[in-house]
mmCIF file with all atom_site columns, C-alpha atoms in Angstrom:
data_model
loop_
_atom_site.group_PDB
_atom_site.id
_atom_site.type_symbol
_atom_site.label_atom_id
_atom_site.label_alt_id
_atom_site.label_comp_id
_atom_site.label_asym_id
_atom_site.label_entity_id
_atom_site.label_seq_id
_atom_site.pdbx_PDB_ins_code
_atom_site.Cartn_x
_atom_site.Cartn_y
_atom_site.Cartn_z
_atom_site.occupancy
_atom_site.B_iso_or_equiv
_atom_site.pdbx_formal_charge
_atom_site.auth_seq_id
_atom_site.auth_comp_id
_atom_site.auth_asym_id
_atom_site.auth_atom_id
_atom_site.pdbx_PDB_model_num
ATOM 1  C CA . UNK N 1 1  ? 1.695   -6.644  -30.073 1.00 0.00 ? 1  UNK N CA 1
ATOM 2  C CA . UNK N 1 2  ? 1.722   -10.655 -29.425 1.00 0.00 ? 2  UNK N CA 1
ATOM 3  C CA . UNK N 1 3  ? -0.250  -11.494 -26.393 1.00 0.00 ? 3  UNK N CA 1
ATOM 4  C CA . UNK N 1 4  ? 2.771   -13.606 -25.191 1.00 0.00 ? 4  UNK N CA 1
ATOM 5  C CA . UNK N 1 5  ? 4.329   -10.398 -25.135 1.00 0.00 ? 5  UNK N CA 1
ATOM 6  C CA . UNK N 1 6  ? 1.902   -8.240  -23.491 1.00 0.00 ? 6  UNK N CA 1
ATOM 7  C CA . UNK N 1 7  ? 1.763   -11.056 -20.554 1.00 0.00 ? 7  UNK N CA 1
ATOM 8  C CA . UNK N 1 8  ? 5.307   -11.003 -20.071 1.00 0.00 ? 8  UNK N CA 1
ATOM 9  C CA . UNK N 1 9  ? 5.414   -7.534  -20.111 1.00 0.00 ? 9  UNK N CA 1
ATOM 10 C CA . UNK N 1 10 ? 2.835   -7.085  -17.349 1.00 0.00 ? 10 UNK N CA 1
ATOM 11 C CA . UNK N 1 11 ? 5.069   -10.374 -15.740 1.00 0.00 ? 11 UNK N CA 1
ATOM 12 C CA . UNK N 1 12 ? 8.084   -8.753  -15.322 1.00 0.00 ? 12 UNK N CA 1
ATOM 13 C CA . UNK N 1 13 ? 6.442   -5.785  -13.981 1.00 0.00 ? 13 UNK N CA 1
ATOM 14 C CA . UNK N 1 14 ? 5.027   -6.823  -11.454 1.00 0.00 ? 14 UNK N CA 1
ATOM 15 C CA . UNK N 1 15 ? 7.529   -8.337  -10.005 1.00 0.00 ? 15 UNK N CA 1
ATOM 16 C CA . UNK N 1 16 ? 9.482   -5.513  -10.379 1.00 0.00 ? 16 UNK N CA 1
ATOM 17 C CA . UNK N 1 17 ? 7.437   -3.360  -8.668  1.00 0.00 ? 17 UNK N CA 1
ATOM 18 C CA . UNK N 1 18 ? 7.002   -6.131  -6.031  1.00 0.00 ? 18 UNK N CA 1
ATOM 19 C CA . UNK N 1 19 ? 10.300  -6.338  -5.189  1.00 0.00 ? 19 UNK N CA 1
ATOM 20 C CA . UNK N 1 20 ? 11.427  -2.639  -5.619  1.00 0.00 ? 20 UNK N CA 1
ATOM 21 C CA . UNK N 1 21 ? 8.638   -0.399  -5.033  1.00 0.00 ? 21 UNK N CA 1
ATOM 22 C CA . UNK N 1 22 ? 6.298   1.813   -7.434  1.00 0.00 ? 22 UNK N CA 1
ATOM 23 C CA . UNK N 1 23 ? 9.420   3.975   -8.928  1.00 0.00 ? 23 UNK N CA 1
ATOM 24 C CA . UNK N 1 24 ? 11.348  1.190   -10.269 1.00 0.00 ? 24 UNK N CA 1
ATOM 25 C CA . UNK N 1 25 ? 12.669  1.478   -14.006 1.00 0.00 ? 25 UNK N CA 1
ATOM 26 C CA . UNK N 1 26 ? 13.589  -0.777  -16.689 1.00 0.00 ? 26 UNK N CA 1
ATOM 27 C CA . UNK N 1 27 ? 13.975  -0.945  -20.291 1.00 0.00 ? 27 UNK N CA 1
ATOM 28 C CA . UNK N 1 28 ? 12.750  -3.220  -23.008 1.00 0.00 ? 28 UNK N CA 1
ATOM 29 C CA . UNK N 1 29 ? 15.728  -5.251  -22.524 1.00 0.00 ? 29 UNK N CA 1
ATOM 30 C CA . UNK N 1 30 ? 14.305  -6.777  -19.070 1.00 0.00 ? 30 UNK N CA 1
ATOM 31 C CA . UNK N 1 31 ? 11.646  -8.707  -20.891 1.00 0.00 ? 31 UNK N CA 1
ATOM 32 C CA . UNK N 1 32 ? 14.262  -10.597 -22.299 1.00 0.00 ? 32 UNK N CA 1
ATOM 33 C CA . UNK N 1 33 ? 17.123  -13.396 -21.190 1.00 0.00 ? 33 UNK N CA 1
ATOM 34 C CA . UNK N 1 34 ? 20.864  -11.882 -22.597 1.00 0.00 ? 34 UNK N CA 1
ATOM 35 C CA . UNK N 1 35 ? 20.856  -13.588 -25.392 1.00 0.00 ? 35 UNK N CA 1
ATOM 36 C CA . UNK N 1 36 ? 19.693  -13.011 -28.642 1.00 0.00 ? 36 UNK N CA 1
ATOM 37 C CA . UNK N 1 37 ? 17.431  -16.311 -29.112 1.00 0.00 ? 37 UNK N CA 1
ATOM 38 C CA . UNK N 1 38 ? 13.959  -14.442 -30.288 1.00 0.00 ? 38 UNK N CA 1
ATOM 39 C CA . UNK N 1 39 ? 15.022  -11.458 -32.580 1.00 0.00 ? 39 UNK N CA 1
ATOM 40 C CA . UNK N 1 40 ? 11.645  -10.752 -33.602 1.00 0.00 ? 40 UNK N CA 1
ATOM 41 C CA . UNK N 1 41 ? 9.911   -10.955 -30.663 1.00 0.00 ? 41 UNK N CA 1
ATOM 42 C CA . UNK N 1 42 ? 12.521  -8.414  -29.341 1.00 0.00 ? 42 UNK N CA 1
ATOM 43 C CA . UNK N 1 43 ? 12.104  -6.471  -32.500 1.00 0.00 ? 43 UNK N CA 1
ATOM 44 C CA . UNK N 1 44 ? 8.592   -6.348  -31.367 1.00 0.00 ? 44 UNK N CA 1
ATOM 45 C CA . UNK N 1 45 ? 9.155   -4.682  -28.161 1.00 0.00 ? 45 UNK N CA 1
ATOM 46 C CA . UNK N 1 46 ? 11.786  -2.207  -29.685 1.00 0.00 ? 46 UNK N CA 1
ATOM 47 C CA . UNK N 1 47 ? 9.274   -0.928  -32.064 1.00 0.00 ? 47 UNK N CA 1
ATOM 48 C CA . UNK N 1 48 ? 6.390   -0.391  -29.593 1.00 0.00 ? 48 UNK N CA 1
ATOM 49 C CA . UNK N 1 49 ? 8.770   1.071   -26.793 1.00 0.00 ? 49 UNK N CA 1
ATOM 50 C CA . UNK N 1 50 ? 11.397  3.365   -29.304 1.00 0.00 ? 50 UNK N CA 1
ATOM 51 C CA . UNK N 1 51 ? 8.746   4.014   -32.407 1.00 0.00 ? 51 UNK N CA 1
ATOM 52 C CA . UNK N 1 52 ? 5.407   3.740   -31.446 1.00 0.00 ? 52 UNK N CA 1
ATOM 53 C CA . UNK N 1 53 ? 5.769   5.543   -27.768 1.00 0.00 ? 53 UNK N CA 1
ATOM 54 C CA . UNK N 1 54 ? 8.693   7.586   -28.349 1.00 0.00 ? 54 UNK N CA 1
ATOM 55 C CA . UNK N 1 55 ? 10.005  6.486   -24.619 1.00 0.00 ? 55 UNK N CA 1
ATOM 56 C CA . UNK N 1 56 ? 13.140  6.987   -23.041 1.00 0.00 ? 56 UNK N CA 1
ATOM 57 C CA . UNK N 1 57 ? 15.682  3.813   -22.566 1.00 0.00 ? 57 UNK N CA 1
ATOM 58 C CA . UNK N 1 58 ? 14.311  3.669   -18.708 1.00 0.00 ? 58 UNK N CA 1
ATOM 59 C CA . UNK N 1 59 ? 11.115  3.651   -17.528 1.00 0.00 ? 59 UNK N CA 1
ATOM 60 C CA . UNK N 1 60 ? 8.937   3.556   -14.794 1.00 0.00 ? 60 UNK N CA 1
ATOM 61 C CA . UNK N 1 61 ? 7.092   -0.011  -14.362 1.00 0.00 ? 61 UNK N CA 1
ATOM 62 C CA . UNK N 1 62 ? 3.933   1.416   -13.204 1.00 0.00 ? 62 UNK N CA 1
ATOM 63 C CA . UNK N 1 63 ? 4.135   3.171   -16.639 1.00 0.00 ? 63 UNK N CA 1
ATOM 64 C CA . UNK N 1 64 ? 5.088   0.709   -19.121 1.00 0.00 ? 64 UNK N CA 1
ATOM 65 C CA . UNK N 1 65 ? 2.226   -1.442  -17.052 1.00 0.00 ? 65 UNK N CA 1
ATOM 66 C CA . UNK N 1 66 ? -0.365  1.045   -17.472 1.00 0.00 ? 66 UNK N CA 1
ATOM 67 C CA . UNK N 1 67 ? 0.374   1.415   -21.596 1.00 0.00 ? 67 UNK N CA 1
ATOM 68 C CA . UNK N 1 68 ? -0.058  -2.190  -21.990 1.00 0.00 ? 68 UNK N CA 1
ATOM 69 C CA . UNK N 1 69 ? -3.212  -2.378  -19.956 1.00 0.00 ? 69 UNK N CA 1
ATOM 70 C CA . UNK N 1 70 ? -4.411  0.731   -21.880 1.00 0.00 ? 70 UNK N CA 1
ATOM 71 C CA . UNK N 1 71 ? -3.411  -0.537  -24.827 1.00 0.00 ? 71 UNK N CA 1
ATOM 72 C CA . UNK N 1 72 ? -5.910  -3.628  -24.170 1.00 0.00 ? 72 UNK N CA 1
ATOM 73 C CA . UNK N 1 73 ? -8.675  -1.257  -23.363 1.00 0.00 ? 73 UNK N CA 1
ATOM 74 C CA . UNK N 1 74 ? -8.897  1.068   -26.349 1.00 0.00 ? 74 UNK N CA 1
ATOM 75 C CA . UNK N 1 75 ? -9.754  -2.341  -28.298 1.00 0.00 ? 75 UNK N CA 1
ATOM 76 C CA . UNK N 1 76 ? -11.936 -4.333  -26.574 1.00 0.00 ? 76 UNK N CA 1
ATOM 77 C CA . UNK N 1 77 ? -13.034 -5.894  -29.973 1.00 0.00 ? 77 UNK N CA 1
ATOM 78 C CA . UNK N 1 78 ? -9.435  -7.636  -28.957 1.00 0.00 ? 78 UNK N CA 1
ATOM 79 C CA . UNK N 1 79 ? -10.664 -9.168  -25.779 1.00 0.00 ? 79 UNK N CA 1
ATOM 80 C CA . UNK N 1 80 ? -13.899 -11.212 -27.079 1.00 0.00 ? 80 UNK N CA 1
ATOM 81 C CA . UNK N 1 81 ? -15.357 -12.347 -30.214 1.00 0.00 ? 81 UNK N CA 1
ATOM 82 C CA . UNK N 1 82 ? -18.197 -10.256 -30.342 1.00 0.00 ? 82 UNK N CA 1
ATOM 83 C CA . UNK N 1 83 ? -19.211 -9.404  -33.790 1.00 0.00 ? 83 UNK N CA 1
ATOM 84 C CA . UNK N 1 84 ? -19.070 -5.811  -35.179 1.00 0.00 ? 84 UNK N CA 1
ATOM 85 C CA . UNK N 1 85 ? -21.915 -4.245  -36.052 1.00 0.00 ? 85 UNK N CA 1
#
């Protein structure tokens, strides 16, 4: 997934969880404006949330969050530019 993404992922979040406590839900859909103006981008997003994690259409925040953050941890040759050995 695009880091663009990820960050706007972890945006919307937040705030949602900022506004409306720790059991909020959303679906992919809240990442994006009601129009159709970035199809692969949202194509992106459907994939990862419908085939790659098998969720349901609503989902807890705290839990999208976390996958995306976990996601980022699992490769950390994806953070710097260290050289594998």
């Amino acid at each position: 997934m695009r880091t663009g993404l990820k960050a706007k992922i972890i945006q919307v979040c937040d705030e949602k969880i900022a506004k409306n406590g720790d059991n909020v839900g959303l679906s992919f859909y809240a990442f994006f404006a009601n129009k159709n103006d970035d199809p692969e981008r949202l194509m992106e997003a459907a994939h990862w949330w419908i085939m790659q994690h098998q969720l349901n259409h609503f989902e807890k925040a705290t839990k999208i969050k976390a996958l995306i953050l976990a996601q980022a941890d699992e490769r950390p040759d994806l953070k710097h530019n260290t050289p594998r050995r």
